């Protein structure tokens, strides 16, 4: 089991010791619109006031541009909770966000074929 300040509060046998929505103080709506493939990156600004350990972990993961989905996976938190944490960091100026780079139909056949080819290469 890890100590409280050493990362996510996990126990190998029991799993997360703190309920995910406790991390976001029960909030389920981020203050800004974030897509799972939106890119977030640290600005270098130090957040004022107290932010929880998950905020610090999220900020550390965002030293280089990373997707919201990747941050959620690394934190082992639901996407909606991660979006709330990231929006807190954007609100205090510690993170910047960029919407997804594509503005075309995500069900475009060529896009789906490229995703399929990428997945096949991974297997």
Tab-separated table of N, CA, C and O in Angstrom, residues 7-100:
chain	number	residue	atom	x	y	z
A	7	UNK	N	1.251	9.077	-4.281
A	7	UNK	CA	0.596	8.705	-5.521
A	7	UNK	C	-0.855	8.407	-5.265
A	7	UNK	O	-1.392	8.726	-4.213
A	8	UNK	N	-1.519	7.781	-6.236
A	8	UNK	CA	-2.929	7.454	-6.030
A	8	UNK	C	-3.068	6.536	-4.824
A	8	UNK	O	-2.197	5.705	-4.575
A	9	UNK	N	-4.089	6.730	-4.085
A	9	UNK	CA	-4.293	5.905	-2.909
A	9	UNK	C	-4.838	4.564	-3.344
A	9	UNK	O	-6.032	4.368	-3.483
A	10	UNK	N	-3.926	3.619	-3.579
A	10	UNK	CA	-4.300	2.301	-4.063
A	10	UNK	C	-3.794	1.238	-3.110
A	10	UNK	O	-2.759	1.392	-2.466
A	11	UNK	N	-4.518	0.180	-3.037
A	11	UNK	CA	-4.109	-0.995	-2.306
A	11	UNK	C	-4.184	-2.129	-3.312
A	11	UNK	O	-5.183	-2.266	-4.011
A	12	UNK	N	-3.123	-2.937	-3.411
A	12	UNK	CA	-3.100	-3.987	-4.427
A	12	UNK	C	-4.310	-4.911	-4.344
A	12	UNK	O	-4.855	-5.327	-5.357
A	13	UNK	N	-4.757	-5.224	-3.138
A	13	UNK	CA	-5.876	-6.139	-2.986
A	13	UNK	C	-7.225	-5.431	-3.083
A	13	UNK	O	-8.150	-5.919	-3.709
A	14	UNK	N	-7.326	-4.253	-2.478
A	14	UNK	CA	-8.615	-3.576	-2.383
A	14	UNK	C	-8.876	-2.597	-3.514
A	14	UNK	O	-10.003	-2.225	-3.757
A	15	UNK	N	-7.835	-2.151	-4.185
A	15	UNK	CA	-8.015	-1.136	-5.222
A	15	UNK	C	-7.924	0.258	-4.631
A	15	UNK	O	-7.281	0.476	-3.614
A	16	UNK	N	-8.608	1.218	-5.245
A	16	UNK	CA	-8.571	2.610	-4.796
A	16	UNK	C	-9.198	2.728	-3.409
A	16	UNK	O	-10.287	2.244	-3.174
A	17	UNK	N	-8.492	3.393	-2.506
A	17	UNK	CA	-8.982	3.560	-1.147
A	17	UNK	C	-9.835	4.815	-0.993
A	17	UNK	O	-10.504	4.987	0.011
A	18	UNK	N	-9.796	5.701	-1.968
A	18	UNK	CA	-10.600	6.920	-1.953
A	18	UNK	C	-11.526	6.862	-3.161
A	18	UNK	O	-11.077	6.600	-4.273
A	19	UNK	N	-12.793	7.112	-2.946
A	19	UNK	CA	-13.750	7.101	-4.043
A	19	UNK	C	-13.376	8.162	-5.072
A	19	UNK	O	-13.002	9.276	-4.711
A	20	UNK	N	-13.457	7.845	-6.366
A	20	UNK	CA	-13.032	8.794	-7.401
A	20	UNK	C	-13.669	10.174	-7.293
A	20	UNK	O	-13.010	11.185	-7.468
A	21	UNK	N	-14.955	10.248	-6.967
A	21	UNK	CA	-15.610	11.549	-6.933
A	21	UNK	C	-15.235	12.350	-5.687
A	21	UNK	O	-15.502	13.541	-5.626
A	22	UNK	N	-14.585	11.715	-4.722
A	22	UNK	CA	-14.051	12.445	-3.581
A	22	UNK	C	-12.908	13.338	-4.051
A	22	UNK	O	-12.726	14.446	-3.550
A	23	UNK	N	-12.171	12.874	-5.036
A	23	UNK	CA	-11.038	13.611	-5.586
A	23	UNK	C	-11.492	14.948	-6.162
A	23	UNK	O	-10.801	15.956	-6.058
A	24	UNK	N	-12.678	14.982	-6.765
A	24	UNK	CA	-13.191	16.208	-7.375
A	24	UNK	C	-14.207	16.905	-6.469
A	24	UNK	O	-14.975	17.740	-6.942
A	25	UNK	N	-14.211	16.559	-5.185
A	25	UNK	CA	-15.167	17.133	-4.226
A	25	UNK	C	-16.612	16.925	-4.671
A	25	UNK	O	-17.463	17.782	-4.468
A	26	UNK	N	-16.872	15.809	-5.319
A	26	UNK	CA	-18.213	15.463	-5.748
A	26	UNK	C	-18.668	16.156	-7.021
A	26	UNK	O	-19.768	15.911	-7.494
A	27	UNK	N	-17.822	16.994	-7.598
A	27	UNK	CA	-18.203	17.705	-8.823
A	27	UNK	C	-18.128	16.751	-10.015
A	27	UNK	O	-17.215	15.954	-10.115
A	28	UNK	N	-19.100	16.881	-10.892
A	28	UNK	CA	-19.130	16.033	-12.085
A	28	UNK	C	-19.103	16.842	-13.367
A	28	UNK	O	-19.085	16.271	-14.444
A	29	UNK	N	-19.109	18.158	-13.268
A	29	UNK	CA	-19.092	19.019	-14.445
A	29	UNK	C	-17.824	19.865	-14.455
A	29	UNK	O	-17.624	20.687	-13.553
A	30	UNK	N	-16.961	19.688	-15.448
A	30	UNK	CA	-15.785	20.562	-15.546
A	30	UNK	C	-16.224	21.976	-15.912
A	30	UNK	O	-17.286	22.175	-16.499
A	31	UNK	N	-15.415	22.961	-15.548
A	31	UNK	CA	-15.765	24.359	-15.826
A	31	UNK	C	-15.540	24.735	-17.287
A	31	UNK	O	-16.020	25.767	-17.737
A	32	UNK	N	-14.795	23.904	-18.025
A	32	UNK	CA	-14.564	24.135	-19.454
A	32	UNK	C	-14.875	22.849	-20.210
A	32	UNK	O	-14.847	21.765	-19.632
A	33	UNK	N	-15.145	22.984	-21.486
A	33	UNK	CA	-15.428	21.805	-22.307
A	33	UNK	C	-14.114	21.126	-22.686
A	33	UNK	O	-13.235	21.748	-23.263
A	34	UNK	N	-13.993	19.867	-22.314
A	34	UNK	CA	-12.810	19.073	-22.667
A	34	UNK	C	-13.277	17.794	-23.349
A	34	UNK	O	-14.155	17.100	-22.842
A	35	UNK	N	-12.688	17.494	-24.474
A	35	UNK	CA	-12.937	16.261	-25.194
A	35	UNK	C	-11.885	15.254	-24.736
A	35	UNK	O	-10.815	15.645	-24.292
A	36	UNK	N	-12.160	13.977	-24.848
A	36	UNK	CA	-11.166	12.975	-24.448
A	36	UNK	C	-9.876	13.086	-25.244
A	36	UNK	O	-8.815	12.714	-24.753
A	37	UNK	N	-9.953	13.595	-26.477
A	37	UNK	CA	-8.734	13.711	-27.272
A	37	UNK	C	-8.174	15.131	-27.287
A	37	UNK	O	-7.228	15.418	-28.006
A	38	UNK	N	-8.758	16.012	-26.459
A	38	UNK	CA	-8.183	17.354	-26.302
A	38	UNK	C	-6.781	17.216	-25.718
A	38	UNK	O	-6.522	16.339	-24.888
A	39	UNK	N	-5.896	18.071	-26.160
A	39	UNK	CA	-4.524	18.072	-25.663
A	39	UNK	C	-4.397	19.086	-24.532
A	39	UNK	O	-4.908	20.191	-24.629
A	40	UNK	N	-3.722	18.703	-23.454
A	40	UNK	CA	-3.457	19.607	-22.343
A	40	UNK	C	-1.951	19.648	-22.107
A	40	UNK	O	-1.248	18.667	-22.355
A	41	UNK	N	-1.469	20.809	-21.657
A	41	UNK	CA	-0.034	20.965	-21.406
A	41	UNK	C	0.176	21.989	-20.307
A	41	UNK	O	-0.514	23.003	-20.235
A	42	UNK	N	1.157	21.719	-19.459
A	42	UNK	CA	1.496	22.628	-18.368
A	42	UNK	C	2.050	23.933	-18.927
A	42	UNK	O	2.771	23.937	-19.926
A	43	UNK	N	1.689	25.038	-18.270
A	43	UNK	CA	2.151	26.354	-18.701
A	43	UNK	C	3.399	26.805	-17.945
A	43	UNK	O	4.059	27.741	-18.357
A	44	UNK	N	3.681	26.165	-16.822
A	44	UNK	CA	4.791	26.588	-15.976
A	44	UNK	C	4.345	27.484	-14.838
A	44	UNK	O	5.125	27.806	-13.948
A	45	UNK	N	3.081	27.896	-14.854
A	45	UNK	CA	2.530	28.722	-13.786
A	45	UNK	C	2.246	27.826	-12.582
A	45	UNK	O	1.657	26.756	-12.719
A	46	UNK	N	2.665	28.266	-11.409
A	46	UNK	CA	2.409	27.521	-10.184
A	46	UNK	C	1.011	27.860	-9.682
A	46	UNK	O	0.703	29.041	-9.489
A	47	UNK	N	0.168	26.847	-9.474
A	47	UNK	CA	-1.188	27.117	-8.986
A	47	UNK	C	-1.148	27.750	-7.594
A	47	UNK	O	-0.357	27.355	-6.741
A	48	UNK	N	-1.999	28.747	-7.391
A	48	UNK	CA	-2.115	29.373	-6.070
A	48	UNK	C	-3.126	28.595	-5.242
A	48	UNK	O	-4.103	28.085	-5.761
A	49	UNK	N	-2.891	28.510	-3.965
A	49	UNK	CA	-3.811	27.807	-3.082
A	49	UNK	C	-3.561	26.307	-3.099
A	49	UNK	O	-2.713	25.797	-3.816
A	50	UNK	N	-4.337	25.609	-2.303
A	50	UNK	CA	-4.162	24.164	-2.183
A	50	UNK	C	-4.912	23.427	-3.271
A	50	UNK	O	-6.079	23.683	-3.519
A	51	UNK	N	-4.206	22.552	-3.923
A	51	UNK	CA	-4.829	21.597	-4.836
A	51	UNK	C	-4.436	20.216	-4.333
A	51	UNK	O	-3.355	20.022	-3.787
A	52	UNK	N	-5.290	19.258	-4.526
A	52	UNK	CA	-5.042	17.915	-4.020
A	52	UNK	C	-3.895	17.208	-4.714
A	52	UNK	O	-3.372	17.675	-5.731
A	53	UNK	N	-3.491	16.053	-4.185
A	53	UNK	CA	-2.387	15.306	-4.777
A	53	UNK	C	-2.664	14.856	-6.205
A	53	UNK	O	-1.756	14.778	-7.015
A	54	UNK	N	-3.917	14.592	-6.531
A	54	UNK	CA	-4.253	14.192	-7.897
A	54	UNK	C	-4.046	15.348	-8.873
A	54	UNK	O	-3.653	15.140	-10.007
A	55	UNK	N	-4.302	16.581	-8.421
A	55	UNK	CA	-4.030	17.753	-9.255
A	55	UNK	C	-2.529	17.822	-9.568
A	55	UNK	O	-2.131	18.056	-10.707
A	56	UNK	N	-1.716	17.607	-8.540
A	56	UNK	CA	-0.258	17.653	-8.726
A	56	UNK	C	0.200	16.548	-9.672
A	56	UNK	O	1.055	16.774	-10.534
A	57	UNK	N	-0.378	15.365	-9.542
A	57	UNK	CA	-0.018	14.259	-10.432
A	57	UNK	C	-0.425	14.566	-11.868
A	57	UNK	O	0.327	14.308	-12.806
A	58	UNK	N	-1.624	15.130	-12.037
A	58	UNK	CA	-2.099	15.484	-13.377
A	58	UNK	C	-1.189	16.538	-13.991
A	58	UNK	O	-0.799	16.435	-15.158
A	59	UNK	N	-0.815	17.525	-13.209
A	59	UNK	CA	0.062	18.579	-13.700
A	59	UNK	C	1.413	18.012	-14.108
A	59	UNK	O	1.969	18.381	-15.138
A	60	UNK	N	1.921	17.072	-13.342
A	60	UNK	CA	3.198	16.439	-13.663
A	60	UNK	C	3.117	15.651	-14.975
A	60	UNK	O	4.063	15.641	-15.755
A	61	UNK	N	1.977	15.016	-15.221
A	61	UNK	CA	1.795	14.252	-16.460
A	61	UNK	C	1.708	15.152	-17.690
A	61	UNK	O	1.900	14.691	-18.811
A	62	UNK	N	1.410	16.426	-17.467
A	62	UNK	CA	1.168	17.353	-18.575
A	62	UNK	C	2.389	18.210	-18.917
A	62	UNK	O	2.252	19.262	-19.534
A	63	UNK	N	3.575	17.761	-18.557
A	63	UNK	CA	4.786	18.520	-18.905
A	63	UNK	C	4.945	18.631	-20.415
A	63	UNK	O	5.474	19.595	-20.917
A	64	UNK	N	4.498	17.627	-21.134
A	64	UNK	CA	4.459	17.631	-22.609
A	64	UNK	C	2.986	17.492	-22.990
A	64	UNK	O	2.180	17.020	-22.188
A	65	UNK	N	2.610	17.901	-24.192
A	65	UNK	CA	1.196	17.763	-24.594
A	65	UNK	C	0.725	16.315	-24.468
A	65	UNK	O	1.417	15.384	-24.879
A	66	UNK	N	-0.426	16.145	-23.873
A	66	UNK	CA	-0.986	14.816	-23.643
A	66	UNK	C	-2.504	14.925	-23.728
A	66	UNK	O	-3.082	15.975	-23.452
A	67	UNK	N	-3.150	13.844	-24.130
A	67	UNK	CA	-4.612	13.861	-24.245
A	67	UNK	C	-5.258	13.687	-22.871
A	67	UNK	O	-4.669	13.124	-21.948
A	68	UNK	N	-6.477	14.156	-22.772
A	68	UNK	CA	-7.252	14.004	-21.546
A	68	UNK	C	-7.419	12.520	-21.224
A	68	UNK	O	-7.296	12.105	-20.068
A	69	UNK	N	-7.653	11.706	-22.231
A	69	UNK	CA	-7.820	10.259	-22.029
A	69	UNK	C	-6.563	9.635	-21.435
A	69	UNK	O	-6.651	8.779	-20.548
A	70	UNK	N	-5.389	10.058	-21.903
A	70	UNK	CA	-4.131	9.509	-21.377
A	70	UNK	C	-3.935	9.900	-19.918
A	70	UNK	O	-3.492	9.093	-19.107
A	71	UNK	N	-4.263	11.130	-19.576
A	71	UNK	CA	-4.146	11.571	-18.178
A	71	UNK	C	-5.075	10.738	-17.303
A	71	UNK	O	-4.676	10.260	-16.235
A	72	UNK	N	-6.311	10.516	-17.753
A	72	UNK	CA	-7.265	9.704	-16.992
A	72	UNK	C	-6.734	8.293	-16.786
A	72	UNK	O	-6.828	7.740	-15.692
A	73	UNK	N	-6.156	7.722	-17.829
A	73	UNK	CA	-5.611	6.360	-17.720
A	73	UNK	C	-4.443	6.310	-16.740
A	73	UNK	O	-4.356	5.394	-15.921
A	74	UNK	N	-3.562	7.298	-16.817
A	74	UNK	CA	-2.402	7.315	-15.919
A	74	UNK	C	-2.812	7.536	-14.462
A	74	UNK	O	-2.203	6.978	-13.562
A	75	UNK	N	-3.833	8.347	-14.234
A	75	UNK	CA	-4.308	8.609	-12.875
A	75	UNK	C	-5.218	7.506	-12.352
A	75	UNK	O	-5.529	7.472	-11.165
A	76	UNK	N	-5.675	6.646	-13.254
A	76	UNK	CA	-6.621	5.584	-12.901
A	76	UNK	C	-7.904	6.173	-12.317
A	76	UNK	O	-8.417	5.712	-11.295
A	77	UNK	N	-8.391	7.222	-12.987
A	77	UNK	CA	-9.625	7.880	-12.576
A	77	UNK	C	-10.596	7.891	-13.747
A	77	UNK	O	-10.181	7.885	-14.905
A	78	UNK	N	-11.900	7.952	-13.454
A	78	UNK	CA	-12.870	8.092	-14.543
A	78	UNK	C	-12.605	9.382	-15.315
A	78	UNK	O	-12.130	10.378	-14.758
A	79	UNK	N	-12.944	9.370	-16.590
A	79	UNK	CA	-12.687	10.527	-17.449
A	79	UNK	C	-13.361	11.784	-16.922
A	79	UNK	O	-12.777	12.861	-16.948
A	80	UNK	N	-14.583	11.674	-16.417
A	80	UNK	CA	-15.292	12.867	-15.946
A	80	UNK	C	-14.581	13.488	-14.742
A	80	UNK	O	-14.496	14.713	-14.623
A	81	UNK	N	-14.040	12.681	-13.854
A	81	UNK	CA	-13.299	13.197	-12.701
A	81	UNK	C	-12.005	13.860	-13.180
A	81	UNK	O	-11.637	14.946	-12.721
A	82	UNK	N	-11.337	13.228	-14.128
A	82	UNK	CA	-10.108	13.794	-14.685
A	82	UNK	C	-10.386	15.128	-15.361
A	82	UNK	O	-9.616	16.076	-15.219
A	83	UNK	N	-11.491	15.223	-16.080
A	83	UNK	CA	-11.850	16.489	-16.730
A	83	UNK	C	-12.054	17.602	-15.704
A	83	UNK	O	-11.669	18.745	-15.928
A	84	UNK	N	-12.646	17.276	-14.558
A	84	UNK	CA	-12.841	18.273	-13.501
A	84	UNK	C	-11.483	18.727	-12.962
A	84	UNK	O	-11.237	19.926	-12.806
A	85	UNK	N	-10.581	17.771	-12.699
A	85	UNK	CA	-9.244	18.123	-12.203
A	85	UNK	C	-8.500	18.999	-13.203
A	85	UNK	O	-7.896	20.014	-12.832
A	86	UNK	N	-8.539	18.608	-14.466
A	86	UNK	CA	-7.831	19.373	-15.497
A	86	UNK	C	-8.442	20.759	-15.673
A	86	UNK	O	-7.717	21.739	-15.869
A	87	UNK	N	-9.767	20.856	-15.583
A	87	UNK	CA	-10.394	22.176	-15.718
A	87	UNK	C	-10.014	23.076	-14.544
A	87	UNK	O	-9.840	24.282	-14.732
A	88	UNK	N	-9.840	22.506	-13.359
A	88	UNK	CA	-9.351	23.292	-12.216
A	88	UNK	C	-7.979	23.876	-12.532
A	88	UNK	O	-7.697	25.040	-12.233
A	89	UNK	N	-7.122	23.048	-13.129
A	89	UNK	CA	-5.764	23.488	-13.463
A	89	UNK	C	-5.757	24.520	-14.587
A	89	UNK	O	-4.932	25.435	-14.589
A	90	UNK	N	-6.672	24.393	-15.533
A	90	UNK	CA	-6.798	25.405	-16.590
A	90	UNK	C	-7.287	26.719	-15.975
A	90	UNK	O	-6.768	27.795	-16.282
A	91	UNK	N	-8.269	26.630	-15.085
A	91	UNK	CA	-8.837	27.819	-14.448
A	91	UNK	C	-7.795	28.621	-13.672
A	91	UNK	O	-7.866	29.851	-13.632
A	92	UNK	N	-6.828	27.942	-13.063
A	92	UNK	CA	-5.814	28.665	-12.284
A	92	UNK	C	-4.583	29.004	-13.123
A	92	UNK	O	-3.601	29.525	-12.600
A	93	UNK	N	-4.622	28.698	-14.413
A	93	UNK	CA	-3.546	29.083	-15.318
A	93	UNK	C	-2.380	28.113	-15.391
A	93	UNK	O	-1.392	28.380	-16.066
A	94	UNK	N	-2.480	26.969	-14.707
A	94	UNK	CA	-1.380	26.002	-14.692
A	94	UNK	C	-1.357	25.125	-15.943
A	94	UNK	O	-0.328	24.530	-16.258
A	95	UNK	N	-2.486	25.020	-16.646
A	95	UNK	CA	-2.574	24.211	-17.863
A	95	UNK	C	-3.178	25.040	-18.985
A	95	UNK	O	-3.967	25.949	-18.747
A	96	UNK	N	-2.806	24.666	-20.173
A	96	UNK	CA	-3.455	25.201	-21.367
A	96	UNK	C	-4.042	24.019	-22.115
A	96	UNK	O	-3.565	22.889	-21.972
A	97	UNK	N	-5.066	24.264	-22.880
A	97	UNK	CA	-5.724	23.181	-23.597
A	97	UNK	C	-5.900	23.556	-25.064
A	97	UNK	O	-5.994	24.723	-25.410
A	98	UNK	N	-5.894	22.529	-25.883
A	98	UNK	CA	-6.094	22.710	-27.319
A	98	UNK	C	-7.112	21.668	-27.765
A	98	UNK	O	-6.974	20.491	-27.443
A	99	UNK	N	-8.146	22.106	-28.488
A	99	UNK	CA	-9.149	21.141	-28.945
A	99	UNK	C	-8.534	20.160	-29.942
A	99	UNK	O	-7.428	20.381	-30.441
A	100	UNK	N	-9.244	19.072	-30.209
A	100	UNK	CA	-8.741	18.098	-31.184
A	100	UNK	C	-8.354	18.776	-32.492
A	100	UNK	O	-8.989	19.741	-32.916
